[in-house]
Tab-separated table of C-alpha atoms and ligand atoms in Angstrom:
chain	number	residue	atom	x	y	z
A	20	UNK	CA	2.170	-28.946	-11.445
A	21	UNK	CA	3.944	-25.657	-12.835
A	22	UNK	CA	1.750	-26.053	-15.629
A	23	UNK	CA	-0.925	-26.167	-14.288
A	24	UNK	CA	-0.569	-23.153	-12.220
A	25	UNK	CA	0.567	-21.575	-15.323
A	26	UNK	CA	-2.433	-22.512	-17.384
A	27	UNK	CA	-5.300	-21.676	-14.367
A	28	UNK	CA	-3.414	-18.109	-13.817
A	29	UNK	CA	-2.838	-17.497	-17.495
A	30	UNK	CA	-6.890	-17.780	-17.650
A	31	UNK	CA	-7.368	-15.217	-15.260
A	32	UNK	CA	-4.218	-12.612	-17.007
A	33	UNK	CA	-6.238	-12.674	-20.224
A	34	UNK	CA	-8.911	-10.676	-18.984
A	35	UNK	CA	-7.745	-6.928	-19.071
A	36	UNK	CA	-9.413	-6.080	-15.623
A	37	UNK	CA	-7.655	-2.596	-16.255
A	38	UNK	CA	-9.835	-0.186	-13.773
A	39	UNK	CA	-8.872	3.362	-14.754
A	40	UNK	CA	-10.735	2.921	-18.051
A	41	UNK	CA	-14.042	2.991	-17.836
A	42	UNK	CA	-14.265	0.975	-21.349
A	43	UNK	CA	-12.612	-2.439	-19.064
A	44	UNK	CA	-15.587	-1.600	-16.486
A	45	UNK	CA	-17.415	-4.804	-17.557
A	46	UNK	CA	-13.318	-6.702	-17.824
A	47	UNK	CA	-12.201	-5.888	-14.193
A	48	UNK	CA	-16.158	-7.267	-13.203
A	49	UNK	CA	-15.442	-10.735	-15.274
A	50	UNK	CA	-12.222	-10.778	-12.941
A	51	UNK	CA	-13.856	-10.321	-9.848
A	52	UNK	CA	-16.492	-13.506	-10.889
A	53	UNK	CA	-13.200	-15.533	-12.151
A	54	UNK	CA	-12.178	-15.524	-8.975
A	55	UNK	CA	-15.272	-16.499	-7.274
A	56	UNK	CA	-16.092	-18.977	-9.923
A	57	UNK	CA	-12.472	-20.194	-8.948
A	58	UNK	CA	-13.031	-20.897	-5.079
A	59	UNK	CA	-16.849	-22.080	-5.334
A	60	UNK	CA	-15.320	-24.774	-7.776
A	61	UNK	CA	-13.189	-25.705	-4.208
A	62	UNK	CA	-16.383	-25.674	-2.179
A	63	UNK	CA	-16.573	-21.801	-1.667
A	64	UNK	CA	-19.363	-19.236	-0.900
A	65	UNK	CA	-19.470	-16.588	-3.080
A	66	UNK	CA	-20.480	-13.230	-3.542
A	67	UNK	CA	-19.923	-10.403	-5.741
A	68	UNK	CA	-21.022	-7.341	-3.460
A	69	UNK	CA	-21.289	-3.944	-6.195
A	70	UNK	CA	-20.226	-0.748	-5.118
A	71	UNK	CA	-19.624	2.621	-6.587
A	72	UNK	CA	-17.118	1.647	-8.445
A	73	UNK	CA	-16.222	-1.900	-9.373
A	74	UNK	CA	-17.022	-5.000	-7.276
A	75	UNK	CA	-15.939	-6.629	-4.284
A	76	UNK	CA	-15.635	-10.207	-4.332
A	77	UNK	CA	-16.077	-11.698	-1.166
A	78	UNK	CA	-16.034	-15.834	-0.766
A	79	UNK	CA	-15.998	-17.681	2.491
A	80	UNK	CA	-14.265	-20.813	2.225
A	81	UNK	CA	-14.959	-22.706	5.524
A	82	UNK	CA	-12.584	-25.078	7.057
A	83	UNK	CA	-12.688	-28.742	6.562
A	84	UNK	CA	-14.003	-29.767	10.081
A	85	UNK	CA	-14.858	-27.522	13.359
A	86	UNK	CA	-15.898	-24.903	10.868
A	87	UNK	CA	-17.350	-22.026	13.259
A	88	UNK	CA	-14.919	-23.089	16.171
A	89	UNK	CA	-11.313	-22.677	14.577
A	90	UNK	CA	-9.448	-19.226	14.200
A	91	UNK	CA	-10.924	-17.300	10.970
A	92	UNK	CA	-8.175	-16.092	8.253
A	93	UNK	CA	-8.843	-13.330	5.967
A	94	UNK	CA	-7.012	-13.447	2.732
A	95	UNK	CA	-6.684	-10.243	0.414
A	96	UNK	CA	-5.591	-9.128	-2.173
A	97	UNK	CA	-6.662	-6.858	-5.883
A	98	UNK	CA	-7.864	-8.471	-9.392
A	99	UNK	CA	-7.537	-5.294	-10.752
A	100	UNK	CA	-4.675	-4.119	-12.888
A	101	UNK	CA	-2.444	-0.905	-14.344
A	102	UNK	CA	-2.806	0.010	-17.474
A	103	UNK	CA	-0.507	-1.698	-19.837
A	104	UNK	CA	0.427	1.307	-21.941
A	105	UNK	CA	3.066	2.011	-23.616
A	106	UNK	CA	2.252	-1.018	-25.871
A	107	UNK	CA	5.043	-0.432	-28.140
A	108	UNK	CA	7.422	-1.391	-24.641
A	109	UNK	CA	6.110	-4.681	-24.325
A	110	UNK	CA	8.010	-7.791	-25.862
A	111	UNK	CA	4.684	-9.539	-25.358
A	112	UNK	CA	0.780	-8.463	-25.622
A	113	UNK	CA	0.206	-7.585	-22.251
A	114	UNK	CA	-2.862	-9.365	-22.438
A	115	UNK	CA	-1.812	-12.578	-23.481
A	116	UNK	CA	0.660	-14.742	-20.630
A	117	UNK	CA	3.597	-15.701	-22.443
A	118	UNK	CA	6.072	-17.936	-20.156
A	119	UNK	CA	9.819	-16.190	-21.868
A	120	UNK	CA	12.830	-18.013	-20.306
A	121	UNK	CA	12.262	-18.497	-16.369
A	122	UNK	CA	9.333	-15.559	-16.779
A	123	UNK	CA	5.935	-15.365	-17.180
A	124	UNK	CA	4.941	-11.932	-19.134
A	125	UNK	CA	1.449	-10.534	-18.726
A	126	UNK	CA	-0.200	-7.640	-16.663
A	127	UNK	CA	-0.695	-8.329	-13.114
A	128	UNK	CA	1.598	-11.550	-13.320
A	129	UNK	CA	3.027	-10.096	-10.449
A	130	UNK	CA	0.463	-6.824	-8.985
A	131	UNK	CA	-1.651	-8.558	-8.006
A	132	UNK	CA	-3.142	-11.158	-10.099
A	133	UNK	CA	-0.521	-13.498	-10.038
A	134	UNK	CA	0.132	-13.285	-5.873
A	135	UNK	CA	-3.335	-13.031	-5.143
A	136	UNK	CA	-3.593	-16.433	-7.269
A	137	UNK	CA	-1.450	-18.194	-4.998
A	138	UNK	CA	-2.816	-17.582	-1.999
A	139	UNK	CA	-6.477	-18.953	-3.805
A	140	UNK	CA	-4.519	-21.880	-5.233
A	141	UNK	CA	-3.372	-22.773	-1.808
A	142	UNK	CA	-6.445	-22.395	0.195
A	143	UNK	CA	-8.935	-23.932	-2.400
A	144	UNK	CA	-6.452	-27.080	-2.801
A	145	UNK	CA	-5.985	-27.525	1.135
A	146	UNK	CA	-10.715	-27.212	0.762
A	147	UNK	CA	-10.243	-30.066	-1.924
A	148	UNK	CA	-8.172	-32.266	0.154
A	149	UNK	CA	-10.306	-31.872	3.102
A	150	UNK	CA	-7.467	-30.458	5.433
A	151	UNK	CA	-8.437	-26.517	5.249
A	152	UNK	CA	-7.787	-26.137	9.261
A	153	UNK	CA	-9.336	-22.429	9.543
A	154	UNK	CA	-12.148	-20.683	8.008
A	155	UNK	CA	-10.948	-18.803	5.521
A	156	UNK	CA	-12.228	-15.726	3.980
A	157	UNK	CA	-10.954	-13.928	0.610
A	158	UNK	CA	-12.062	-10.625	0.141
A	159	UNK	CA	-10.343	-8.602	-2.488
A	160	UNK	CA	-11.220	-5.591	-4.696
A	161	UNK	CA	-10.907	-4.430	-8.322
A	162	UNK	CA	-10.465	-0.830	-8.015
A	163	UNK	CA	-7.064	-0.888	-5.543
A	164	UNK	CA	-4.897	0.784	-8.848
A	165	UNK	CA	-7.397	3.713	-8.880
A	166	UNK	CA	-7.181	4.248	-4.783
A	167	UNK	CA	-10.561	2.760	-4.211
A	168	UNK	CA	-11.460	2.830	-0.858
A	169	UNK	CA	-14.624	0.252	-0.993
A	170	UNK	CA	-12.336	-2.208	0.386
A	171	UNK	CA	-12.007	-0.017	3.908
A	172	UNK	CA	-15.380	0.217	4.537
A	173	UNK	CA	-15.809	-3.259	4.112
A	174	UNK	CA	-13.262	-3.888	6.481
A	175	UNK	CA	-14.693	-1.406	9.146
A	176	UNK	CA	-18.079	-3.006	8.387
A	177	UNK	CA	-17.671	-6.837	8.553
A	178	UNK	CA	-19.143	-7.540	11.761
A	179	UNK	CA	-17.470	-11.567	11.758
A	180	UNK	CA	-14.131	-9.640	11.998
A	181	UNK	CA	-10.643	-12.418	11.776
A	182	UNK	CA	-8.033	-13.463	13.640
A	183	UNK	CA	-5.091	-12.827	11.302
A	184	UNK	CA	-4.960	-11.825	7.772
A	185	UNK	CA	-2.619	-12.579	4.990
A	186	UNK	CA	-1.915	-10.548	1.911
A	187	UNK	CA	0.117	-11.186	-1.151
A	188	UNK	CA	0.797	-7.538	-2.837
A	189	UNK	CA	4.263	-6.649	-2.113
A	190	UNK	CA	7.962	-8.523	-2.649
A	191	UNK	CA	11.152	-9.512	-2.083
A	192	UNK	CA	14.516	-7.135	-2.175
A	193	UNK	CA	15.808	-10.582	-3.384
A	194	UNK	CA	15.158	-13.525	-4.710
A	195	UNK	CA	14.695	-15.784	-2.445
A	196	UNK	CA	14.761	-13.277	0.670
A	197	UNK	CA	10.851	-12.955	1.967
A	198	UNK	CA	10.128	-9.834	3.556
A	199	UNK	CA	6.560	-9.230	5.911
A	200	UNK	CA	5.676	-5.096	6.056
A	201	UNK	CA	4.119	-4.638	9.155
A	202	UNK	CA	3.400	-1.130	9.183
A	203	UNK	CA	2.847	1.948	7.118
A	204	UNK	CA	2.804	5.424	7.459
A	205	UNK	CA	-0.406	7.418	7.452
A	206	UNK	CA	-1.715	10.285	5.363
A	207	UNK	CA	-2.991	13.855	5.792
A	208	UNK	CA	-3.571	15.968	2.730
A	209	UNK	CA	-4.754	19.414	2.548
A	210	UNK	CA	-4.842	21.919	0.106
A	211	UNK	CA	-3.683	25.448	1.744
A	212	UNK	CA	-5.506	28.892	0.476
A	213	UNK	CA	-4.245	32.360	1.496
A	214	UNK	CA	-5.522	35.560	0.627
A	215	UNK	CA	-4.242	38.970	1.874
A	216	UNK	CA	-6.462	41.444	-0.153
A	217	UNK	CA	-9.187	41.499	-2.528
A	218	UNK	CA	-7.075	41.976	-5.578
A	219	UNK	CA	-3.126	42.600	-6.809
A	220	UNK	CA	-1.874	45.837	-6.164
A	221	UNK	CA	1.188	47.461	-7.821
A	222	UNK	CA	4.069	46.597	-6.472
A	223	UNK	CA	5.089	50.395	-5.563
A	224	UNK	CA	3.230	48.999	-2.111
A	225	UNK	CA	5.383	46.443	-1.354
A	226	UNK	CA	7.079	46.006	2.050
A	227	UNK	CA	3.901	48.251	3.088
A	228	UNK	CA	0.859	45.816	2.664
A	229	UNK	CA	0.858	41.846	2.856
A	230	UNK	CA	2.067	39.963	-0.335
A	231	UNK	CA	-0.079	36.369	-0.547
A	232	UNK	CA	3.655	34.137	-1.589
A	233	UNK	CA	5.052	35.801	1.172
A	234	UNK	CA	2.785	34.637	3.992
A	235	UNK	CA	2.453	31.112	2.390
A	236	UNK	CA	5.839	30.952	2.477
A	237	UNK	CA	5.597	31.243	5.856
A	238	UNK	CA	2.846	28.765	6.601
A	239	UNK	CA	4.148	26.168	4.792
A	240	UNK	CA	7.651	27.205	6.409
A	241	UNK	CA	5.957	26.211	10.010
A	242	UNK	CA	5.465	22.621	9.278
A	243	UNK	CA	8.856	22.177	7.249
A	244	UNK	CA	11.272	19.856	8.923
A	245	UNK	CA	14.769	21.338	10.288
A	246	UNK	CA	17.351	19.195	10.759
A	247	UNK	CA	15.448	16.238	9.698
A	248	UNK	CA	12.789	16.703	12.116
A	249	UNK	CA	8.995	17.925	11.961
A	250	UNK	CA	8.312	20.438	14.977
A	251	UNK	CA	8.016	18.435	18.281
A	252	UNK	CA	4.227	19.476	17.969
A	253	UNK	CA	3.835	17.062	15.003
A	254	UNK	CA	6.642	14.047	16.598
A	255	UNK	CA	4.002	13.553	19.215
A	256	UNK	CA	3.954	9.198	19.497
A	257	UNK	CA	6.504	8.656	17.542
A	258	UNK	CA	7.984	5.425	18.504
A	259	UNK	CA	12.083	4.598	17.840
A	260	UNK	CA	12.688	1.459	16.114
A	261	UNK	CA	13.766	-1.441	18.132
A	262	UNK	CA	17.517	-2.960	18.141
A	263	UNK	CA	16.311	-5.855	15.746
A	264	UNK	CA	15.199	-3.048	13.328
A	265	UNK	CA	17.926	-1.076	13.290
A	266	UNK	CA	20.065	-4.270	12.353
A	267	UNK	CA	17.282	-5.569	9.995
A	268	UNK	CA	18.108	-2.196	7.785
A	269	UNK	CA	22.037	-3.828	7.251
A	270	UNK	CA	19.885	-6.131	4.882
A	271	UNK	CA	17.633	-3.394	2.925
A	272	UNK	CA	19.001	-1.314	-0.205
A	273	UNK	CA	20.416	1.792	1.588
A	274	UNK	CA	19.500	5.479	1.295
A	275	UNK	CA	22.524	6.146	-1.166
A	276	UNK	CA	21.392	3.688	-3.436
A	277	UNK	CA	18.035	4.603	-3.569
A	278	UNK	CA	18.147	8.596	-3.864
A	279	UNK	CA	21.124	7.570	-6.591
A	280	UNK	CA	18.946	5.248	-8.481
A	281	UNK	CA	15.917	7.741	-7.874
A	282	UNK	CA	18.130	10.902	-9.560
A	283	UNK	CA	17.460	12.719	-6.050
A	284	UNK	CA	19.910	14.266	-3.795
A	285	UNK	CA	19.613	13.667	-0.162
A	286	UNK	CA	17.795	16.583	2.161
A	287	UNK	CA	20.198	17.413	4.047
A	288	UNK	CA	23.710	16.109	5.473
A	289	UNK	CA	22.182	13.214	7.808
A	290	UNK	CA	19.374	12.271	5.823
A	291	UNK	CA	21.626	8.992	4.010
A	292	UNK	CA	22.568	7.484	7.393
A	293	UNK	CA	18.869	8.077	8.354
A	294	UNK	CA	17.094	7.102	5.123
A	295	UNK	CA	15.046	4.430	6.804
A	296	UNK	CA	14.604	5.850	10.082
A	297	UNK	CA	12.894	8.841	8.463
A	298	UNK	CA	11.182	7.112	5.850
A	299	UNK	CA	8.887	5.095	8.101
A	300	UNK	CA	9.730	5.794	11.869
A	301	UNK	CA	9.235	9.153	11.303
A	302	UNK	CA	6.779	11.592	10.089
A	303	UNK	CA	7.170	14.071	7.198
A	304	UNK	CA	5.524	16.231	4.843
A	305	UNK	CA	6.024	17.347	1.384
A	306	UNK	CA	4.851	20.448	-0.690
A	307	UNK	CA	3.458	18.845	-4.044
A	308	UNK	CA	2.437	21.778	-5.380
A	309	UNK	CA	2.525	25.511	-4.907
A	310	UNK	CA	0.845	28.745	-7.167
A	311	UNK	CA	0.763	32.453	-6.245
A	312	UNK	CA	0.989	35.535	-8.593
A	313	UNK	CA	2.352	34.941	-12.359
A	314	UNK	CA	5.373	33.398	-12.481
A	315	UNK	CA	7.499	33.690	-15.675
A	316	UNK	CA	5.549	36.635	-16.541
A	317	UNK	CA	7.783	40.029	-16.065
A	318	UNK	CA	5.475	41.717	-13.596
A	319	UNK	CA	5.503	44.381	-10.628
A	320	UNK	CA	2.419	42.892	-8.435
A	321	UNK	CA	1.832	42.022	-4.720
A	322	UNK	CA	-0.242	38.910	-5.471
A	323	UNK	CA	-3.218	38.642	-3.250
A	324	UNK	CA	-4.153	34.872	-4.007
A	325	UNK	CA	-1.738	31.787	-2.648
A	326	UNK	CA	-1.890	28.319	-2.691
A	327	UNK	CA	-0.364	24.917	-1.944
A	328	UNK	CA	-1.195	21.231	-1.490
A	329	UNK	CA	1.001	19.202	0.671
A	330	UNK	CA	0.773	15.921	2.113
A	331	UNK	CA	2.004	14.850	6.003
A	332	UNK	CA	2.770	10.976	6.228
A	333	UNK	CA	2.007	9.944	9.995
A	334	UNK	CA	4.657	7.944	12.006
A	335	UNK	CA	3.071	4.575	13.722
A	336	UNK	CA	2.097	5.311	16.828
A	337	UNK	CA	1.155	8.358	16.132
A	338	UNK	CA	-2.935	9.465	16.283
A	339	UNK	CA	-3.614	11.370	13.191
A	340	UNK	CA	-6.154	13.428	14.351
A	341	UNK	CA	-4.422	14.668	17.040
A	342	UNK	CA	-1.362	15.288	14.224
A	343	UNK	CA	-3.973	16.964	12.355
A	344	UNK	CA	-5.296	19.303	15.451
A	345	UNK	CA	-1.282	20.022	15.850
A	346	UNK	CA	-0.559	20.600	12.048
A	347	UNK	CA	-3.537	22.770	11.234
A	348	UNK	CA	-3.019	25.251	14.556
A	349	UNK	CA	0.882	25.664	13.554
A	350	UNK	CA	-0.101	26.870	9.981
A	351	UNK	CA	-3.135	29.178	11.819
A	352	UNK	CA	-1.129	30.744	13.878
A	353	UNK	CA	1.829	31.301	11.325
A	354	UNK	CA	-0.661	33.600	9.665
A	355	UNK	CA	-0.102	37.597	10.103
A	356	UNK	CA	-3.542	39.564	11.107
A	357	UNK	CA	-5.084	40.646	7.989
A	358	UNK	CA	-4.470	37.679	5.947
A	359	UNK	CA	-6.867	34.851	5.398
A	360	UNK	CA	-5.883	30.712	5.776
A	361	UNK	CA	-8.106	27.980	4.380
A	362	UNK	CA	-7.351	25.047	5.273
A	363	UNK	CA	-8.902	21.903	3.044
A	364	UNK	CA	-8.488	18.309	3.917
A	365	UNK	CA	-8.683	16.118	0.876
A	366	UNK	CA	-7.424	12.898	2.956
A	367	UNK	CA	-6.713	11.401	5.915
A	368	UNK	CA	-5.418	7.765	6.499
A	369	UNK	CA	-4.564	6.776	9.907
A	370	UNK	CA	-1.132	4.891	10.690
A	371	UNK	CA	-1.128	1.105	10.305
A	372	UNK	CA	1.114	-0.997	12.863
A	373	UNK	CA	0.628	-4.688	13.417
A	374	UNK	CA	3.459	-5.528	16.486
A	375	UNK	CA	6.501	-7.850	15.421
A	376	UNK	CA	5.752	-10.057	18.063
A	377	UNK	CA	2.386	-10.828	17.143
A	378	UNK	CA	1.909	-14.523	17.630
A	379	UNK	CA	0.111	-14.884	13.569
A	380	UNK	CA	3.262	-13.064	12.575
A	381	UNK	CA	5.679	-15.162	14.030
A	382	UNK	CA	3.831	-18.480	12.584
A	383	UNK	CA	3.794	-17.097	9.062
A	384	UNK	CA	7.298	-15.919	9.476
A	385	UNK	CA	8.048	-19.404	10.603
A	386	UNK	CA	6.062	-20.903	7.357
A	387	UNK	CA	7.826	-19.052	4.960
A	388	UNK	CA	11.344	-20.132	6.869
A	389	UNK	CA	10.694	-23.618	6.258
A	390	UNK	CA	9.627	-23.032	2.651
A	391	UNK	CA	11.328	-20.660	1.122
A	392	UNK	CA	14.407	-21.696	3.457
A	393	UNK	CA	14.986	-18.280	5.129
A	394	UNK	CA	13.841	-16.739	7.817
A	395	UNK	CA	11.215	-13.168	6.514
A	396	UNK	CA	12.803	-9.782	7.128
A	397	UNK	CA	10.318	-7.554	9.151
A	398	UNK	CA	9.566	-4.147	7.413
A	399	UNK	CA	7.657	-1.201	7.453
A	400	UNK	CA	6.376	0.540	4.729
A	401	UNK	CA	6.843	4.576	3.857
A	402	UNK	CA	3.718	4.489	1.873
A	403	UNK	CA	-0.078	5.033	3.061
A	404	UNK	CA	-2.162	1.815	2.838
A	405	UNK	CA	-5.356	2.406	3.598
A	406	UNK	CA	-6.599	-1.733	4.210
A	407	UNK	CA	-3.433	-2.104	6.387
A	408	UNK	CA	-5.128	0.890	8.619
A	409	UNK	CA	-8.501	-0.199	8.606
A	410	UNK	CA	-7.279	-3.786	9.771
A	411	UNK	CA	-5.115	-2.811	12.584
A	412	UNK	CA	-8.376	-0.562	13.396
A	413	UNK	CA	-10.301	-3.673	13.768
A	414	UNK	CA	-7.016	-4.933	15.614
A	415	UNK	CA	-6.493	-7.827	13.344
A	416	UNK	CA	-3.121	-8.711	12.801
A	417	UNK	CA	-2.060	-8.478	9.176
A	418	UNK	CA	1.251	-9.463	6.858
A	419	UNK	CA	1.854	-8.231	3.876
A	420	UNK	CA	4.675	-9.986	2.055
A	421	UNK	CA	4.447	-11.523	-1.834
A	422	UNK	CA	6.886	-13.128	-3.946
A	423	UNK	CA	7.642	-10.011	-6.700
A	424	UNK	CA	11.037	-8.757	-7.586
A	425	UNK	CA	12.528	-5.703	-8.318
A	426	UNK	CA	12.939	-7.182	-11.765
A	427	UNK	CA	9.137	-7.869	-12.179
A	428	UNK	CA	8.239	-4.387	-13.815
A	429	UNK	CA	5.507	-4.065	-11.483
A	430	UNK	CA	3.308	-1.315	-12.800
A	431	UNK	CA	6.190	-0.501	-16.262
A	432	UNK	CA	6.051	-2.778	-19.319
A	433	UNK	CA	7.108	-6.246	-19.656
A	434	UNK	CA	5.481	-7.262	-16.046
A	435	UNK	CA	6.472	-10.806	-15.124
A	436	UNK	CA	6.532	-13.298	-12.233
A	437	UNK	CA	9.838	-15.652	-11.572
A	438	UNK	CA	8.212	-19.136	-12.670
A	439	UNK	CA	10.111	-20.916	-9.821
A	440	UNK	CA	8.174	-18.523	-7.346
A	441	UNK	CA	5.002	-19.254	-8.099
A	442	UNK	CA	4.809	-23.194	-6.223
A	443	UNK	CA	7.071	-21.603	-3.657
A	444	UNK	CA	4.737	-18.994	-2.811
A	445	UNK	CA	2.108	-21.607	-2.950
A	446	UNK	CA	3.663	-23.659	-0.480
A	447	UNK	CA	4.426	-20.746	1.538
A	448	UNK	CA	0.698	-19.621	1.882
A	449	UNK	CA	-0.283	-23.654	2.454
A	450	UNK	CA	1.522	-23.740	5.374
A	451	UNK	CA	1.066	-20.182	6.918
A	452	UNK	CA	-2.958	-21.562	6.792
A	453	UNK	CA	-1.539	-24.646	8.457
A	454	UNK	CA	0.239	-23.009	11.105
A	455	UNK	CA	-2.338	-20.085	11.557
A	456	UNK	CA	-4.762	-23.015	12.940
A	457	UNK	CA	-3.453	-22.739	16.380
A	458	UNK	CA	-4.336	-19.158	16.280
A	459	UNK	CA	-7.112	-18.402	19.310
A	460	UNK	CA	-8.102	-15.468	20.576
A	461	UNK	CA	-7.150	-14.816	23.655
B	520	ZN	ZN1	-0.277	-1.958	-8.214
């Protein structure tokens, strides 16, 4: 059976659906009708919906009996991958699947290719054996590498809606240790513009009129955490993490090892016993950029220009436009008379939170027990994801889990997927579609 899997995947790896270059636009399309070609071959209904980018494959696989009266699953994940380079890295053409030892090498073996196959293997050979118990629906998108958002607005547009959704794009700390993320943060970007004056003046003025650095400096300084914390204005909803949480962290890598193996240095005395508590319970912001007069340049001006970009990552729970309301009046009114803020929001992602206790999570949790033979860790994610927020809009109750390793070079050269994995992760999505079937809306 391995070889199998590893043939029908290998197929689909040797297409370089690479969507930041525009010269793969027609590659990452081929992908997208793979997989539909793929699933209609089990009895599916496909479609290949265009958008402004690249296309959305959408294919509606409908349960062996009852069809139209059993709980619906959606299924997602992205046939789109990262660009391979630096070629001279790999120990294998990225582009052709080599199996090396208990590995197979290739682009997207693991993101996202190589999950996303399992969970199609799994449905369409549960179609082909005439026991699919719920209507299942894949949707998945080949422009998730370049932060393509078509995959949202189908989401918020989809009228037929689901009861549960399951996504392979994510991994395991371990091998052989499933983890479900539940949550992520959300995201609120702006770009921040000051201006005191309508040009730099000599410096002979200084402490007498208002320098552009200075007052940015204190704008951004009103939204800056102390002691760990945004101001209370901007910790509005956030929600502590339950008992089982807390101990669920004894399992994860800990702050120390991460800021060590990042080359970071903690914030601030606290933040390594708090790593995961402020990493996704939490909200925070950074600073990723800042520019205001010349710097290395020897020079005696008061700039009058200023500017930053920083990003806020919403707690769950938290509303993000309320955060933003809260965020945007601290910087206004950190601003001196005579000086000018701009405030530009490039993004804004709300919060994604499906609840622990969902019953859909607790029957895939109990799947992957009895496959994989332990029981999933429950996590929450630091990161934005933007289809984890536009399906807990639509209240459906999503896990994200996927059998990757931190030794699968995800995204860095030499990408591979643990050969054992692969039937296991079949298995595992077989019998979360099994279980899911006594899913019913309430
Ligand atoms: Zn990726």
């Amino acid at each position: 059976m391995l070889d199998q899997y590893v043939h029908e995947l290998s197929d689909w790896l040797r297409i370089p659906s690479v969507s930041a270059d525009p010269a793969h636009a027609g590659d990452v399309r081929r992908a997208g009708e793979w997989l539909c070609d793929y699933l209609e071959a089990a009895g599916g209904e496909a479609t290949l919906l265009e958008t402004d980018r690249h296309p959305l494959a959408v294919v509606d696989l409908p349960a062996s009996r009852e069809s139209g009266r059993v709980p619906k699953v959606l299924l997602y994940g992205h046939f789109d991958v990262q660009p391979p380079e630096p070629m001279e890295l790999w120990d294998h053409p990225p582009f052709e699947p080599t199996v090396d030892g208990d590995w197979l090498v290739a682009r997207g073996a693991v993101d996202d290719k190589g999950s996303l196959y399992m969970l199609l293997r799994a449905a369409a050979e549960l179609a082909r054996e005439g026991r699919l118990p719920v209507d299942v629906r894949v949707v998945a998108d080949g422009e998730e590498e370049v932060g393509g958002t078509s995959i949202v607005r189908w989401v918020e547009a989809d009228d037929r809606g689901a009861d549960a959704c399951l996504i392979y794009d994510s991994g395991m700390q371990r091998p052989g240790e499933p983890a479900f993320v539940l949550s992520a943060r959300g995201a609120l970007a702006y770009r921040v513009r000051i201006r005191t004056g309508t040009r730099d003046i000599h410096s002979g003025m200084g402490n007498a009129v208002l320098n552009a650095a200075h007052v940015l400096m204190r704008v951004l300084g009103a939204v800056l955490p102390r002691e760990g914390r945004l101001p209370d204005a901007l910790r509005v909803g956030v929600q502590p993490p339950s008992d089982e949480e807390r101990a669920a962290w004894a399992l994860l890598k800990t702050g120390l090892e991460w800021i060590t193996e990042l080359g970071a240095n903690p914030y601030d005395d606290r933040a390594l016993e708090e790593f995961h508590l402020r990493t996704v319970h939490e909200p925070s912001v950074d600073v990723n950029g800042i520019l205001a007069g010349k710097p290395g340049l020897m020079n005696t001006t008061v700039p009058a220009y200023a500017e930053a970009n920083l990003v806020f990552r919403v707690a769950p729970g938290q509303d993000v436009r309320s955060f933003a309301d809260a965020a945007e009046w601290l910087m206004h009114a950190a601003v001196p008379p005579g000086a000018k803020l701009e405030l530009l929001r490039d993004a804004m992602v709300a919060p994604a939170q499906t609840a622990p206790d969902e019953r859909a999570v607790g029957m895939a949790a109990d799947a992957f027990e009895l496959v994989v033979g332990k029981r999933p860790v429950l996590l929450r994610a630091g990161g934005s994801l933007p289809i984890l927020s536009a399906l807990a809009a639509r209240k459906i109750p999503a896990v994200l889990t996927g059998f990757g390793l931190p030794a699968s070079n995800v995204h860095a050269p030499n990408e591979r997927l643990r050969l054992t994995d692969v039937p296991m992760g079949i298995a595992a999505a077989r019998e979360t579609l099994i279980r899911l079937a006594s899913l019913r809306r309430n």
